[in-house]
Amino acid sequence: RRSDPLPVASALLAPLVEGASRVLESVLGGEQTIRTRLRQSGASTTIAGHRTRQLAGAALGAAAGVAVASVAVRDAGTIVLAAVGGVLAGSIAGLALVDQLLARAAKRRVARIADEFPTIVEFLALSVSAGESILDAIRRVARTGSGELATEFDRVVTRAATGQPVAACLAELRDDLGMPSITRLVDQVLAALDRGSPLAEVLRAHALDAREESKRALLEAAGTREVAMLIPLVFLILPVTVLFAVWPGLMVLQLGF
């Protein structure tokens, strides 16, 4: 009786495929890491789509590696080894490039959200102090704001409009973004809603802490860039100053002699 050999081959190769997938996930990041980065970057691509991009990047990198190896190596005896090395190096470089682009996009968007965070929290505190509920305050921020955090709050409002509880929507936002500032804000808001604490006071205190943290981060960034700020001073301003100071004297000496 005839039988399809594919199930037998897949059953035999399943441990090898699972081991290779585990190694790949440990090197490139698992699904949770990719999901967090995609969510932080604001991309609409799914995990399968990102895996497809990784595969395309590996294929393009392998093709580029083979092309470079064929151009660089002329000896027929070593061109095969060079091609194999080019395929491996190009594939790794293509995969790393795709992941690096995603991580860079996520980092930039997280930085923009962190910059908007103190202003948004202050606006939430003012809205709640004026008598609005937390959902109405979030809706006001989503309607009047135009930044990345306002877009995230608009998703919270959309989920709440479908019947999902506000606490679950905020918890989902916290888990998706994975930012420490958002995590602290959502945890304090959920604790205040659960215990019946004054939400306006909680938001006002959190806004003050966010402002202080923003100032501290700005001072730390300025402290780490002192050497970078000295580059234009040493290599641009100082030489021009010396040139303006020495040039008239040189001209007088040349005209005098």
PDB file of C-alpha atoms in Angstrom:
ATOM      1  CA  ARG A   1       0.000   0.000   0.000  1.00  0.00           C
ATOM      2  CA  ARG A   2       1.354   3.372  -0.982  1.00  0.00           C
ATOM      3  CA  SER A   3       1.959   6.015   1.693  1.00  0.00           C
ATOM      4  CA  ASP A   4       3.151   9.583   1.673  1.00  0.00           C
ATOM      5  CA  PRO A   5       6.804   9.688   2.822  1.00  0.00           C
ATOM      6  CA  LEU A   6       6.521  13.305   3.949  1.00  0.00           C
ATOM      7  CA  PRO A   7       4.981  12.576   7.406  1.00  0.00           C
ATOM      8  CA  VAL A   8       7.689   9.982   8.046  1.00  0.00           C
ATOM      9  CA  ALA A   9      10.463  12.395   7.024  1.00  0.00           C
ATOM     10  CA  SER A  10       8.945  15.217   9.075  1.00  0.00           C
ATOM     11  CA  ALA A  11       8.693  12.936  12.103  1.00  0.00           C
ATOM     12  CA  LEU A  12      12.322  11.927  11.721  1.00  0.00           C
ATOM     13  CA  LEU A  13      13.564  15.489  11.216  1.00  0.00           C
ATOM     14  CA  ALA A  14      11.309  17.087  13.844  1.00  0.00           C
ATOM     15  CA  PRO A  15      13.908  17.002  16.679  1.00  0.00           C
ATOM     16  CA  LEU A  16      16.512  18.567  14.392  1.00  0.00           C
ATOM     17  CA  VAL A  17      14.114  21.293  13.253  1.00  0.00           C
ATOM     18  CA  GLU A  18      13.025  22.042  16.826  1.00  0.00           C
ATOM     19  CA  GLY A  19      16.647  22.263  17.972  1.00  0.00           C
ATOM     20  CA  ALA A  20      17.515  24.595  15.103  1.00  0.00           C
ATOM     21  CA  SER A  21      14.492  26.784  15.875  1.00  0.00           C
ATOM     22  CA  ARG A  22      15.489  26.993  19.528  1.00  0.00           C
ATOM     23  CA  VAL A  23      19.019  28.001  18.566  1.00  0.00           C
ATOM     24  CA  LEU A  24      17.634  30.573  16.141  1.00  0.00           C
ATOM     25  CA  GLU A  25      15.304  32.014  18.761  1.00  0.00           C
ATOM     26  CA  SER A  26      18.100  32.180  21.337  1.00  0.00           C
ATOM     27  CA  VAL A  27      20.305  34.092  18.898  1.00  0.00           C
ATOM     28  CA  LEU A  28      17.737  36.325  17.209  1.00  0.00           C
ATOM     29  CA  GLY A  29      15.177  36.559  19.997  1.00  0.00           C
ATOM     30  CA  GLY A  30      12.048  34.577  20.650  1.00  0.00           C
ATOM     31  CA  GLU A  31       8.497  35.411  19.716  1.00  0.00           C
ATOM     32  CA  GLN A  32       7.965  37.471  22.852  1.00  0.00           C
ATOM     33  CA  THR A  33      10.992  39.653  22.094  1.00  0.00           C
ATOM     34  CA  ILE A  34       9.923  40.133  18.482  1.00  0.00           C
ATOM     35  CA  ARG A  35       6.333  40.852  19.536  1.00  0.00           C
ATOM     36  CA  THR A  36       7.519  43.484  22.017  1.00  0.00           C
ATOM     37  CA  ARG A  37       9.798  45.138  19.475  1.00  0.00           C
ATOM     38  CA  LEU A  38       7.086  45.175  16.836  1.00  0.00           C
ATOM     39  CA  ARG A  39       4.666  46.687  19.314  1.00  0.00           C
ATOM     40  CA  GLN A  40       7.186  49.274  20.491  1.00  0.00           C
ATOM     41  CA  SER A  41       8.027  50.271  16.938  1.00  0.00           C
ATOM     42  CA  GLY A  42       4.358  50.708  16.074  1.00  0.00           C
ATOM     43  CA  ALA A  43       4.630  48.401  13.074  1.00  0.00           C
ATOM     44  CA  SER A  44       1.595  46.499  11.837  1.00  0.00           C
ATOM     45  CA  THR A  45       3.722  43.510  10.805  1.00  0.00           C
ATOM     46  CA  THR A  46       3.026  40.197  12.491  1.00  0.00           C
ATOM     47  CA  ILE A  47       5.630  37.777  13.817  1.00  0.00           C
ATOM     48  CA  ALA A  48       5.242  35.653  10.678  1.00  0.00           C
ATOM     49  CA  GLY A  49       5.815  38.735   8.559  1.00  0.00           C
ATOM     50  CA  HIS A  50       8.962  39.550  10.499  1.00  0.00           C
ATOM     51  CA  ARG A  51      10.184  35.982  10.068  1.00  0.00           C
ATOM     52  CA  THR A  52       9.584  36.413   6.339  1.00  0.00           C
ATOM     53  CA  ARG A  53      11.657  39.582   6.397  1.00  0.00           C
ATOM     54  CA  GLN A  54      14.411  37.723   8.220  1.00  0.00           C
ATOM     55  CA  LEU A  55      14.335  35.005   5.578  1.00  0.00           C
ATOM     56  CA  ALA A  56      14.451  37.579   2.779  1.00  0.00           C
ATOM     57  CA  GLY A  57      17.328  39.377   4.499  1.00  0.00           C
ATOM     58  CA  ALA A  58      19.217  36.106   4.880  1.00  0.00           C
ATOM     59  CA  ALA A  59      18.655  35.270   1.208  1.00  0.00           C
ATOM     60  CA  LEU A  60      19.816  38.691   0.040  1.00  0.00           C
ATOM     61  CA  GLY A  61      22.809  38.529   2.370  1.00  0.00           C
ATOM     62  CA  ALA A  62      23.720  35.075   1.070  1.00  0.00           C
ATOM     63  CA  ALA A  63      23.490  36.286  -2.528  1.00  0.00           C
ATOM     64  CA  ALA A  64      25.656  39.304  -1.705  1.00  0.00           C
ATOM     65  CA  GLY A  65      28.174  37.063   0.077  1.00  0.00           C
ATOM     66  CA  VAL A  66      28.417  34.744  -2.937  1.00  0.00           C
ATOM     67  CA  ALA A  67      28.869  37.730  -5.253  1.00  0.00           C
ATOM     68  CA  VAL A  68      31.616  39.222  -3.097  1.00  0.00           C
ATOM     69  CA  ALA A  69      33.358  35.853  -2.764  1.00  0.00           C
ATOM     70  CA  SER A  70      33.252  35.230  -6.513  1.00  0.00           C
ATOM     71  CA  VAL A  71      34.713  38.660  -7.221  1.00  0.00           C
ATOM     72  CA  ALA A  72      37.368  38.532  -4.520  1.00  0.00           C
ATOM     73  CA  VAL A  73      38.572  34.969  -5.158  1.00  0.00           C
ATOM     74  CA  ARG A  74      39.831  33.976  -8.595  1.00  0.00           C
ATOM     75  CA  ASP A  75      41.338  30.598  -7.751  1.00  0.00           C
ATOM     76  CA  ALA A  76      39.098  27.730  -8.822  1.00  0.00           C
ATOM     77  CA  GLY A  77      40.230  25.573  -5.923  1.00  0.00           C
ATOM     78  CA  THR A  78      39.205  27.962  -3.169  1.00  0.00           C
ATOM     79  CA  ILE A  79      36.175  29.590  -4.766  1.00  0.00           C
ATOM     80  CA  VAL A  80      33.863  26.891  -3.383  1.00  0.00           C
ATOM     81  CA  LEU A  81      35.075  27.433   0.175  1.00  0.00           C
ATOM     82  CA  ALA A  82      34.862  31.188  -0.295  1.00  0.00           C
ATOM     83  CA  ALA A  83      31.318  30.850  -1.634  1.00  0.00           C
ATOM     84  CA  VAL A  84      30.278  28.732   1.365  1.00  0.00           C
ATOM     85  CA  GLY A  85      31.840  31.248   3.738  1.00  0.00           C
ATOM     86  CA  GLY A  86      30.161  34.083   1.856  1.00  0.00           C
ATOM     87  CA  VAL A  87      26.774  32.368   2.139  1.00  0.00           C
ATOM     88  CA  LEU A  88      27.154  31.874   5.890  1.00  0.00           C
ATOM     89  CA  ALA A  89      28.499  35.371   6.550  1.00  0.00           C
ATOM     90  CA  GLY A  90      25.936  37.013   4.270  1.00  0.00           C
ATOM     91  CA  SER A  91      23.032  35.111   5.822  1.00  0.00           C
ATOM     92  CA  ILE A  92      24.077  36.059   9.342  1.00  0.00           C
ATOM     93  CA  ALA A  93      24.616  39.671   8.287  1.00  0.00           C
ATOM     94  CA  GLY A  94      21.194  39.816   6.606  1.00  0.00           C
ATOM     95  CA  LEU A  95      19.427  38.413   9.667  1.00  0.00           C
ATOM     96  CA  ALA A  96      21.300  40.751  11.985  1.00  0.00           C
ATOM     97  CA  LEU A  97      20.503  43.739   9.770  1.00  0.00           C
ATOM     98  CA  VAL A  98      16.757  43.033   9.795  1.00  0.00           C
ATOM     99  CA  ASP A  99      16.721  42.645  13.581  1.00  0.00           C
ATOM    100  CA  GLN A 100      18.885  45.729  14.031  1.00  0.00           C
ATOM    101  CA  LEU A 101      16.541  47.848  11.938  1.00  0.00           C
ATOM    102  CA  LEU A 102      13.571  46.660  13.985  1.00  0.00           C
ATOM    103  CA  ALA A 103      15.372  47.288  17.286  1.00  0.00           C
ATOM    104  CA  ARG A 104      16.408  50.749  16.117  1.00  0.00           C
ATOM    105  CA  ALA A 105      12.858  51.666  15.108  1.00  0.00           C
ATOM    106  CA  ALA A 106      11.552  50.403  18.456  1.00  0.00           C
ATOM    107  CA  LYS A 107      14.212  52.361  20.359  1.00  0.00           C
ATOM    108  CA  ARG A 108      13.398  55.591  18.529  1.00  0.00           C
ATOM    109  CA  ARG A 109       9.670  55.267  19.131  1.00  0.00           C
ATOM    110  CA  VAL A 110      10.196  54.387  22.807  1.00  0.00           C
ATOM    111  CA  ALA A 111      12.361  57.518  23.132  1.00  0.00           C
ATOM    112  CA  ARG A 112       9.579  59.641  21.606  1.00  0.00           C
ATOM    113  CA  ILE A 113       7.027  58.105  23.991  1.00  0.00           C
ATOM    114  CA  ALA A 114       9.340  58.828  26.937  1.00  0.00           C
ATOM    115  CA  ASP A 115       9.623  62.468  25.844  1.00  0.00           C
ATOM    116  CA  GLU A 116       5.837  62.809  25.614  1.00  0.00           C
ATOM    117  CA  PHE A 117       5.147  60.929  28.828  1.00  0.00           C
ATOM    118  CA  PRO A 118       5.431  63.779  31.430  1.00  0.00           C
ATOM    119  CA  THR A 119       3.126  66.099  29.459  1.00  0.00           C
ATOM    120  CA  ILE A 120       0.551  63.355  28.898  1.00  0.00           C
ATOM    121  CA  VAL A 121       0.506  62.408  32.591  1.00  0.00           C
ATOM    122  CA  GLU A 122       0.049  66.041  33.608  1.00  0.00           C
ATOM    123  CA  PHE A 123      -2.846  66.336  31.161  1.00  0.00           C
ATOM    124  CA  LEU A 124      -4.405  63.188  32.608  1.00  0.00           C
ATOM    125  CA  ALA A 125      -4.019  64.588  36.125  1.00  0.00           C
ATOM    126  CA  LEU A 126      -5.694  67.879  35.116  1.00  0.00           C
ATOM    127  CA  SER A 127      -8.561  66.067  33.398  1.00  0.00           C
ATOM    128  CA  VAL A 128      -9.192  63.774  36.358  1.00  0.00           C
ATOM    129  CA  SER A 129      -8.944  66.718  38.770  1.00  0.00           C
ATOM    130  CA  ALA A 130     -11.621  68.480  36.706  1.00  0.00           C
ATOM    131  CA  GLY A 131     -14.027  65.626  37.445  1.00  0.00           C
ATOM    132  CA  GLU A 132     -13.590  63.290  34.482  1.00  0.00           C
ATOM    133  CA  SER A 133     -13.161  59.560  34.813  1.00  0.00           C
ATOM    134  CA  ILE A 134      -9.947  57.877  33.805  1.00  0.00           C
ATOM    135  CA  LEU A 135     -11.515  56.615  30.565  1.00  0.00           C
ATOM    136  CA  ASP A 136     -12.798  60.099  29.669  1.00  0.00           C
ATOM    137  CA  ALA A 137      -9.372  61.570  30.432  1.00  0.00           C
ATOM    138  CA  ILE A 138      -7.683  58.986  28.221  1.00  0.00           C
ATOM    139  CA  ARG A 139     -10.245  59.660  25.500  1.00  0.00           C
ATOM    140  CA  ARG A 140      -9.535  63.400  25.725  1.00  0.00           C
ATOM    141  CA  VAL A 141      -5.790  62.775  25.417  1.00  0.00           C
ATOM    142  CA  ALA A 142      -6.334  60.486  22.444  1.00  0.00           C
ATOM    143  CA  ARG A 143      -8.602  63.029  20.764  1.00  0.00           C
ATOM    144  CA  THR A 144      -6.487  66.147  21.302  1.00  0.00           C
ATOM    145  CA  GLY A 145      -3.000  64.631  21.227  1.00  0.00           C
ATOM    146  CA  SER A 146      -0.964  63.879  18.123  1.00  0.00           C
ATOM    147  CA  GLY A 147       2.040  61.968  19.451  1.00  0.00           C
ATOM    148  CA  GLU A 148       2.922  58.329  19.812  1.00  0.00           C
ATOM    149  CA  LEU A 149       1.534  57.983  23.333  1.00  0.00           C
ATOM    150  CA  ALA A 150      -1.736  59.585  22.244  1.00  0.00           C
ATOM    151  CA  THR A 151      -1.950  56.930  19.529  1.00  0.00           C
ATOM    152  CA  GLU A 152      -1.476  54.211  22.127  1.00  0.00           C
ATOM    153  CA  PHE A 153      -4.209  55.730  24.280  1.00  0.00           C
ATOM    154  CA  ASP A 154      -6.458  55.813  21.226  1.00  0.00           C
ATOM    155  CA  ARG A 155      -6.028  52.041  20.994  1.00  0.00           C
ATOM    156  CA  VAL A 156      -7.024  51.785  24.642  1.00  0.00           C
ATOM    157  CA  VAL A 157     -10.175  53.800  23.934  1.00  0.00           C
ATOM    158  CA  THR A 158     -10.975  51.615  20.929  1.00  0.00           C
ATOM    159  CA  ARG A 159     -10.639  48.436  22.994  1.00  0.00           C
ATOM    160  CA  ALA A 160     -12.773  49.914  25.757  1.00  0.00           C
ATOM    161  CA  ALA A 161     -15.445  50.829  23.199  1.00  0.00           C
ATOM    162  CA  THR A 162     -15.742  47.169  22.239  1.00  0.00           C
ATOM    163  CA  GLY A 163     -16.722  46.276  25.814  1.00  0.00           C
ATOM    164  CA  GLN A 164     -13.347  45.385  27.271  1.00  0.00           C
ATOM    165  CA  PRO A 165     -12.807  46.669  30.842  1.00  0.00           C
ATOM    166  CA  VAL A 166     -10.603  49.728  31.238  1.00  0.00           C
ATOM    167  CA  ALA A 167      -8.304  47.926  33.662  1.00  0.00           C
ATOM    168  CA  ALA A 168      -7.755  45.117  31.156  1.00  0.00           C
ATOM    169  CA  CYS A 169      -7.080  47.637  28.370  1.00  0.00           C
ATOM    170  CA  LEU A 170      -4.490  49.462  30.475  1.00  0.00           C
ATOM    171  CA  ALA A 171      -2.881  46.192  31.539  1.00  0.00           C
ATOM    172  CA  GLU A 172      -2.660  45.145  27.900  1.00  0.00           C
ATOM    173  CA  LEU A 173      -1.005  48.462  27.048  1.00  0.00           C
ATOM    174  CA  ARG A 174       1.494  47.941  29.860  1.00  0.00           C
ATOM    175  CA  ASP A 175       2.348  44.428  28.735  1.00  0.00           C
ATOM    176  CA  ASP A 176       2.606  45.365  25.069  1.00  0.00           C
ATOM    177  CA  LEU A 177       4.944  48.324  25.415  1.00  0.00           C
ATOM    178  CA  GLY A 178       7.092  46.980  28.236  1.00  0.00           C
ATOM    179  CA  MET A 179       8.331  50.449  29.259  1.00  0.00           C
ATOM    180  CA  PRO A 180       9.160  51.027  32.943  1.00  0.00           C
ATOM    181  CA  SER A 181       7.437  54.427  33.047  1.00  0.00           C
ATOM    182  CA  ILE A 182       4.236  53.095  31.481  1.00  0.00           C
ATOM    183  CA  THR A 183       4.363  50.063  33.769  1.00  0.00           C
ATOM    184  CA  ARG A 184       4.600  52.219  36.900  1.00  0.00           C
ATOM    185  CA  LEU A 185       1.800  54.507  35.740  1.00  0.00           C
ATOM    186  CA  VAL A 186      -0.577  51.664  34.889  1.00  0.00           C
ATOM    187  CA  ASP A 187       0.216  49.810  38.121  1.00  0.00           C
ATOM    188  CA  GLN A 188      -0.514  52.900  40.222  1.00  0.00           C
ATOM    189  CA  VAL A 189      -3.705  53.667  38.308  1.00  0.00           C
ATOM    190  CA  LEU A 190      -4.936  50.080  38.634  1.00  0.00           C
ATOM    191  CA  ALA A 191      -4.084  50.053  42.339  1.00  0.00           C
ATOM    192  CA  ALA A 192      -5.961  53.329  42.834  1.00  0.00           C
ATOM    193  CA  LEU A 193      -8.996  51.999  40.968  1.00  0.00           C
ATOM    194  CA  ASP A 194      -8.930  48.766  42.949  1.00  0.00           C
ATOM    195  CA  ARG A 195      -8.536  50.363  46.380  1.00  0.00           C
ATOM    196  CA  GLY A 196     -10.628  53.463  45.766  1.00  0.00           C
ATOM    197  CA  SER A 197      -7.741  55.882  46.281  1.00  0.00           C
ATOM    198  CA  PRO A 198      -7.969  59.459  44.937  1.00  0.00           C
ATOM    199  CA  LEU A 199      -6.877  59.038  41.341  1.00  0.00           C
ATOM    200  CA  ALA A 200      -6.131  62.727  40.820  1.00  0.00           C
ATOM    201  CA  GLU A 201      -3.558  62.752  43.623  1.00  0.00           C
ATOM    202  CA  VAL A 202      -1.940  59.619  42.265  1.00  0.00           C
ATOM    203  CA  LEU A 203      -1.664  61.072  38.779  1.00  0.00           C
ATOM    204  CA  ARG A 204      -0.400  64.414  40.091  1.00  0.00           C
ATOM    205  CA  ALA A 205       2.333  62.725  42.110  1.00  0.00           C
ATOM    206  CA  HIS A 206       3.254  60.534  39.165  1.00  0.00           C
ATOM    207  CA  ALA A 207       3.430  63.584  36.877  1.00  0.00           C
ATOM    208  CA  LEU A 208       5.819  65.267  39.310  1.00  0.00           C
ATOM    209  CA  ASP A 209       7.977  62.141  39.429  1.00  0.00           C
ATOM    210  CA  ALA A 210       7.945  61.933  35.629  1.00  0.00           C
ATOM    211  CA  ARG A 211       9.148  65.539  35.347  1.00  0.00           C
ATOM    212  CA  GLU A 212      11.948  64.915  37.817  1.00  0.00           C
ATOM    213  CA  GLU A 213      12.964  61.748  36.003  1.00  0.00           C
ATOM    214  CA  SER A 214      12.981  63.611  32.695  1.00  0.00           C
ATOM    215  CA  LYS A 215      15.263  66.296  34.127  1.00  0.00           C
ATOM    216  CA  ARG A 216      17.544  63.662  35.602  1.00  0.00           C
ATOM    217  CA  ALA A 217      17.752  61.816  32.281  1.00  0.00           C
ATOM    218  CA  LEU A 218      18.551  65.082  30.512  1.00  0.00           C
ATOM    219  CA  LEU A 219      21.365  65.843  32.949  1.00  0.00           C
ATOM    220  CA  GLU A 220      22.755  62.328  32.583  1.00  0.00           C
ATOM    221  CA  ALA A 221      22.681  62.640  28.785  1.00  0.00           C
ATOM    222  CA  ALA A 222      24.477  65.979  28.981  1.00  0.00           C
ATOM    223  CA  GLY A 223      27.084  64.481  31.316  1.00  0.00           C
ATOM    224  CA  THR A 224      27.799  61.593  28.976  1.00  0.00           C
ATOM    225  CA  ARG A 225      28.172  63.917  25.981  1.00  0.00           C
ATOM    226  CA  GLU A 226      30.710  66.313  27.420  1.00  0.00           C
ATOM    227  CA  VAL A 227      33.465  64.902  25.207  1.00  0.00           C
ATOM    228  CA  ALA A 228      31.235  65.128  22.140  1.00  0.00           C
ATOM    229  CA  MET A 229      30.473  68.766  22.941  1.00  0.00           C
ATOM    230  CA  LEU A 230      34.212  69.501  23.134  1.00  0.00           C
ATOM    231  CA  ILE A 231      34.792  68.339  19.541  1.00  0.00           C
ATOM    232  CA  PRO A 232      33.410  71.477  17.821  1.00  0.00           C
ATOM    233  CA  LEU A 233      35.140  73.656  20.406  1.00  0.00           C
ATOM    234  CA  VAL A 234      38.577  72.097  19.942  1.00  0.00           C
ATOM    235  CA  PHE A 235      38.514  71.381  16.212  1.00  0.00           C
ATOM    236  CA  LEU A 236      36.395  74.288  14.907  1.00  0.00           C
ATOM    237  CA  ILE A 237      36.069  77.275  17.228  1.00  0.00           C
ATOM    238  CA  LEU A 238      39.585  77.227  18.692  1.00  0.00           C
ATOM    239  CA  PRO A 239      41.446  76.949  15.325  1.00  0.00           C
ATOM    240  CA  VAL A 240      39.346  79.750  13.848  1.00  0.00           C
ATOM    241  CA  THR A 241      40.074  81.933  16.887  1.00  0.00           C
ATOM    242  CA  VAL A 242      43.792  81.260  16.617  1.00  0.00           C
ATOM    243  CA  LEU A 243      43.685  81.983  12.890  1.00  0.00           C
ATOM    244  CA  PHE A 244      41.978  85.330  13.436  1.00  0.00           C
ATOM    245  CA  ALA A 245      44.536  86.196  16.106  1.00  0.00           C
ATOM    246  CA  VAL A 246      47.632  85.179  14.112  1.00  0.00           C
ATOM    247  CA  TRP A 247      46.660  86.168  10.574  1.00  0.00           C
ATOM    248  CA  PRO A 248      46.895  89.982  11.002  1.00  0.00           C
ATOM    249  CA  GLY A 249      50.352  89.634  12.558  1.00  0.00           C
ATOM    250  CA  LEU A 250      51.565  87.461   9.687  1.00  0.00           C
ATOM    251  CA  MET A 251      50.224  89.942   7.139  1.00  0.00           C
ATOM    252  CA  VAL A 252      52.003  92.836   8.892  1.00  0.00           C
ATOM    253  CA  LEU A 253      55.273  90.888   8.944  1.00  0.00           C
ATOM    254  CA  GLN A 254      55.012  90.056   5.264  1.00  0.00           C
ATOM    255  CA  LEU A 255      54.256  93.651   4.289  1.00  0.00           C
ATOM    256  CA  GLY A 256      56.987  94.986   6.560  1.00  0.00           C
ATOM    257  CA  PHE A 257      59.716  92.873   5.024  1.00  0.00           C
TER     258      PHE A 257
END
